[in-house]
Short mmCIF file of C-alpha atoms in Angstrom, two decimals:
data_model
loop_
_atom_site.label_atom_id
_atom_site.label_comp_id
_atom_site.label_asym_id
_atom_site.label_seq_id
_atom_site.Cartn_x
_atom_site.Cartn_y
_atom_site.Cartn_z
CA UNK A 11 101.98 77.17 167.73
CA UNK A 12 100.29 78.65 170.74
CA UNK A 13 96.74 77.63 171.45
CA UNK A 14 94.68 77.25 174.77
CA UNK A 15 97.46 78.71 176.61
CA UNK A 16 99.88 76.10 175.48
CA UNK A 17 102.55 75.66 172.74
CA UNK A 18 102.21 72.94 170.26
CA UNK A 19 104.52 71.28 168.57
CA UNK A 20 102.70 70.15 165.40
CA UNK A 21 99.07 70.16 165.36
CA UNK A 22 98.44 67.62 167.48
CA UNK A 23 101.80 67.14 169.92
CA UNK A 24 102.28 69.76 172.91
CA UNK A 25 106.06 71.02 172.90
CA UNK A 26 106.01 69.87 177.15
CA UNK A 27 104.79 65.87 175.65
CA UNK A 28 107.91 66.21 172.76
CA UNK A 29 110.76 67.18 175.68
CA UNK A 30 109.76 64.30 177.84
CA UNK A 31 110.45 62.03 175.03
CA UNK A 32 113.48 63.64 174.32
CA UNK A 33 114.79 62.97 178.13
CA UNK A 34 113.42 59.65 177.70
CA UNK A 35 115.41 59.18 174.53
CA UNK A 36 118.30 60.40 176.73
CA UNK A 37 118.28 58.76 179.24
CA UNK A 38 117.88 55.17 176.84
CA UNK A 39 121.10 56.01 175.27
CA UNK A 40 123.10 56.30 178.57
CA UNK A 41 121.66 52.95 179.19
CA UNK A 42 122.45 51.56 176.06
CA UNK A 43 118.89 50.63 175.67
CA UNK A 44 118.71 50.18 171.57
CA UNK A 45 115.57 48.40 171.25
CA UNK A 46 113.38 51.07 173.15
CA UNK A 47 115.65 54.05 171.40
CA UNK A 48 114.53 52.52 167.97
CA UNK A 49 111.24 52.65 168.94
CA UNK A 50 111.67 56.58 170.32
CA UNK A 51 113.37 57.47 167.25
CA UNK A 52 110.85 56.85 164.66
CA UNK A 53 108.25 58.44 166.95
CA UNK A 54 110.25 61.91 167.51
CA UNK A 55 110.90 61.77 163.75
CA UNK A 56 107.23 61.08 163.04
CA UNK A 57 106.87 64.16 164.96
CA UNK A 58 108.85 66.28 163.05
CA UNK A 59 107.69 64.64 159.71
CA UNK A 60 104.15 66.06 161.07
CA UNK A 61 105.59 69.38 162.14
CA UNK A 62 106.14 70.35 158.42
CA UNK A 63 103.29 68.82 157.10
CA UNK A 64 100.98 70.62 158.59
CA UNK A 65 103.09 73.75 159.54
CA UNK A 66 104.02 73.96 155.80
CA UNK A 67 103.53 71.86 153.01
CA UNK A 68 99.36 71.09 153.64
CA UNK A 69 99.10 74.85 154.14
CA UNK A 70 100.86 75.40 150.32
CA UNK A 71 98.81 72.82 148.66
CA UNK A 72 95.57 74.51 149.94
CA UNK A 73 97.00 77.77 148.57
CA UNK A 74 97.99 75.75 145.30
CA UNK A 75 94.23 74.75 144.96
CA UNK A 76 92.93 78.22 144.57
CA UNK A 77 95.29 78.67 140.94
CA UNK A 78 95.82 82.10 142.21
CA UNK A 79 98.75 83.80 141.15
CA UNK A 80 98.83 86.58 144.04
CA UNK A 81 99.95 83.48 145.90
CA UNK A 82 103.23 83.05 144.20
CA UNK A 83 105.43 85.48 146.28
CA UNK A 84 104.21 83.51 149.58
CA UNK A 85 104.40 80.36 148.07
CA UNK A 86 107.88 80.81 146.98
CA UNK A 87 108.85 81.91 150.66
CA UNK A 88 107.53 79.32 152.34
CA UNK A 89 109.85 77.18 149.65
CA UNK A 90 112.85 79.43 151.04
CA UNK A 91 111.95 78.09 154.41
CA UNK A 92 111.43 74.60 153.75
CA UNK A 93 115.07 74.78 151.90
CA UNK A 94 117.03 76.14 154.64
CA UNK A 95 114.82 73.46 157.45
CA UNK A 96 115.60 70.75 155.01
CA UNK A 97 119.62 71.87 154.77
CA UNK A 98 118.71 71.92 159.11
CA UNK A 99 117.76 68.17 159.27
CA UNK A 100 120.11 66.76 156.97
CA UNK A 101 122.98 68.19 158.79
CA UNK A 102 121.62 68.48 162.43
CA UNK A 103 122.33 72.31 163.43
CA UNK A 104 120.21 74.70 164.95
CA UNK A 105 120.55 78.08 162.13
CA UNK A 106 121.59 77.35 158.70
CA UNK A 107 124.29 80.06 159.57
CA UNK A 108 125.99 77.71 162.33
CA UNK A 109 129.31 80.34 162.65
CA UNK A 110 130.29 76.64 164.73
CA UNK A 111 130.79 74.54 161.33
CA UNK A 112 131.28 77.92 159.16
CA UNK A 113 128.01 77.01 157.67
CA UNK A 114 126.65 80.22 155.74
CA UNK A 115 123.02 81.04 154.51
CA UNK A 116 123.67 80.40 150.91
CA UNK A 117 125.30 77.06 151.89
CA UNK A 118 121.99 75.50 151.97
CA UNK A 119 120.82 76.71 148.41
CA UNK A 120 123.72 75.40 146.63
CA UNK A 121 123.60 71.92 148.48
CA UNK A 122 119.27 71.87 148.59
CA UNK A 123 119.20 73.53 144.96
CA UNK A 124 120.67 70.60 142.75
CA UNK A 125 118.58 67.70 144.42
CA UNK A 126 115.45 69.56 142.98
CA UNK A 127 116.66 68.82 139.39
CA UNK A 128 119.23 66.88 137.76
CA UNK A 129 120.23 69.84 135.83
CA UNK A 130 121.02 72.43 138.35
CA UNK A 131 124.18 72.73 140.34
CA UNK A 132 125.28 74.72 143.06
CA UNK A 133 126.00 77.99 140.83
CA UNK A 134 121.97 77.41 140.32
CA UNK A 135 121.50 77.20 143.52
CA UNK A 136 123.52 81.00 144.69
CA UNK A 137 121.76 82.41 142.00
CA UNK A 138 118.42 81.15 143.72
CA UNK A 139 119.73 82.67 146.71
CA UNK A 140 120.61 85.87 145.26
CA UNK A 141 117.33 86.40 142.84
CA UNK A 142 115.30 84.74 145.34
CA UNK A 143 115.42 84.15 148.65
CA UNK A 144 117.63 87.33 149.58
CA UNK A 145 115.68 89.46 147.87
CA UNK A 146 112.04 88.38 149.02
CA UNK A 147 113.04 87.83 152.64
CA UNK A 148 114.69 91.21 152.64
CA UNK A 149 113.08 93.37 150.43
CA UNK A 150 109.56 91.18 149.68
CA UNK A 151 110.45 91.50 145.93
CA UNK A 152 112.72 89.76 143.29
CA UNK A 153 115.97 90.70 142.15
CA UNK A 154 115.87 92.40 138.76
CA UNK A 155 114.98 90.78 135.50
CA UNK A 156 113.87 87.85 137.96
CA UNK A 157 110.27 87.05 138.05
CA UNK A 158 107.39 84.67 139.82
CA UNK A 159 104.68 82.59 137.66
CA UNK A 160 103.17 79.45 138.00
CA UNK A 161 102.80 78.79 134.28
CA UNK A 162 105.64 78.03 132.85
CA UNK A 163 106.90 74.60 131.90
CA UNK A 164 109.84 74.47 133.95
CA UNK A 165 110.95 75.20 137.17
CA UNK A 166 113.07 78.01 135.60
CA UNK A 167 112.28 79.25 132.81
CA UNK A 168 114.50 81.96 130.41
CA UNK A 169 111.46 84.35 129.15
CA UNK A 170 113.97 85.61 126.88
CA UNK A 171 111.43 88.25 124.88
CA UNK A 172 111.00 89.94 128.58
CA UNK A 173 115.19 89.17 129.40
CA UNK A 174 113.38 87.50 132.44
CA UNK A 175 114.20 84.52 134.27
CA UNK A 176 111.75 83.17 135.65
CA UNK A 177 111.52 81.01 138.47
CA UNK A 178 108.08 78.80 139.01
CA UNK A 179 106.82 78.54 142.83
CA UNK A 180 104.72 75.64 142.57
CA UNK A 181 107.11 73.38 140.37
CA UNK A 182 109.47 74.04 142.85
CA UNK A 183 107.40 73.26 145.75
CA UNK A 184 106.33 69.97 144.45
CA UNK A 185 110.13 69.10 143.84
CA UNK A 186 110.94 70.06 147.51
CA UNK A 187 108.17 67.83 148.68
CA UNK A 188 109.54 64.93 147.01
CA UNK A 189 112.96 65.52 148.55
CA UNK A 190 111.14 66.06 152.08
CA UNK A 191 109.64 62.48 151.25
CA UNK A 192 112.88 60.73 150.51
CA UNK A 193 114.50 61.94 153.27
CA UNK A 194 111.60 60.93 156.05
CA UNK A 195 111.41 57.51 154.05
CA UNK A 196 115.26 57.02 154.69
CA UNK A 197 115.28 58.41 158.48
CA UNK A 198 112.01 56.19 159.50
CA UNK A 199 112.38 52.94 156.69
CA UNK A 200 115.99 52.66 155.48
CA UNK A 201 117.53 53.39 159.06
CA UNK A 202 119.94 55.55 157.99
CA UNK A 203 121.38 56.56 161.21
CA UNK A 204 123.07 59.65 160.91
CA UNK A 205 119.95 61.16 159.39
CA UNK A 206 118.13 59.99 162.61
CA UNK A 207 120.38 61.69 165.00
CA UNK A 208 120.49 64.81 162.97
CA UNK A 209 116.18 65.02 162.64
CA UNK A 210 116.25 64.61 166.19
CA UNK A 211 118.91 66.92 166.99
CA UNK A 212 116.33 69.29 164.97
CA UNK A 213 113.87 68.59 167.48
CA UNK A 214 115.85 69.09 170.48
CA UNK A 215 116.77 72.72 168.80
CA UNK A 216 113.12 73.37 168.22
CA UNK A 217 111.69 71.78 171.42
CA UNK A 218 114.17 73.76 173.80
CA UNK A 219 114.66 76.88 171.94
CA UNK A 220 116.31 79.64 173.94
#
């Protein structure tokens, strides 16, 4: 975010403050340094955990507040979005199409997809990417015989008088904000350490963007 001629990380962190940390971080791990990288690692994580609070998931419960239904096409984009980031973080790359590991758009649907719900799997998850995401990013509507409503009782529903499926933004947001939960909680309070590098790889991505 630009504001007063300079660019912001999250609401509150300048990008310039975020890659001075990151050469500190650095320049701790050449020296070995563990104690003081701990310390740097929850903070640039913190950071990030911020970055899509504010950027993103305040901005959809605000939206969420005003029970409008006009709201469900954004709302379900911005859920696109935080599926790909979260696929980003979890595996440390830059664009969820990394041609370097082969990784593909769709990857991140069928991986993201079945930690929403017990009962979907990856085939849930293309078809997501199909009837959703593809179609709103592209052509800001949904696939055919796929439709947007906040008021069914599950997060995808067959409407089988219609022959609709339909998909429910704001069940599915509040099942990607759980997930978004559990994985800060295990980068910051379980120390899971691969999940640390690959946040803050994130960072670095976002921080020094070409």
């Amino acid at each position: 975010m630009f504001k007063n001629s300079l660019m912001y990380f999250n609401e509150k962190t300048k990008v310039d403050e975020v890659k001075l940390l990151l050469q500190t971080y650095d320049q701790l791990d050449k020296e070995k340094d563990k104690n003081e990288i701990y310390g740097l690692e929850g903070k640039l994580i913190t950071i990030m955990k911020e970055r899509i609070y504010s950027r993103y998931l305040r901005v959809a419960k605000e939206c969420l507040k005003l029970r409008n239904d006009n709201f469900g096409f954004m709302l379900m984009s911005v859920n696109c979005i935080l599926i790909e980031l979260f696929y980003q973080l979890e595996n440390g790359i830059d664009k969820t199409n990394d041609h370097v590991s082969n990784n593909k758009i769709e990857d991140a649907f069928k991986v993201v997809i079945p930690k929403l719900n017990s009962d979907f799997n990856k085939k849930t998850g293309l078809s997501f990417y199909k009837d959703v995401r593809c179609k709103l990013i592209h052509q800001a509507q949904t696939n055919k015989n796929v439709a947007l409503s906040n008021e069914t009782p599950t997060m995808i529903y067959p409407y089988k008088a219609g022959g609709y499926t339909v998909y429910n933004p704001e069940l599915f947001f509040y099942q990607i904000e759980k997930i978004y939960k559990e994985l800060f909680d295990e980068a910051l309070n379980q120390n899971n350490k691969l999940l640390k590098c690959n946040i803050i790889e994130k960072v670095r991505n976002i921080a020094f963007k070409g």
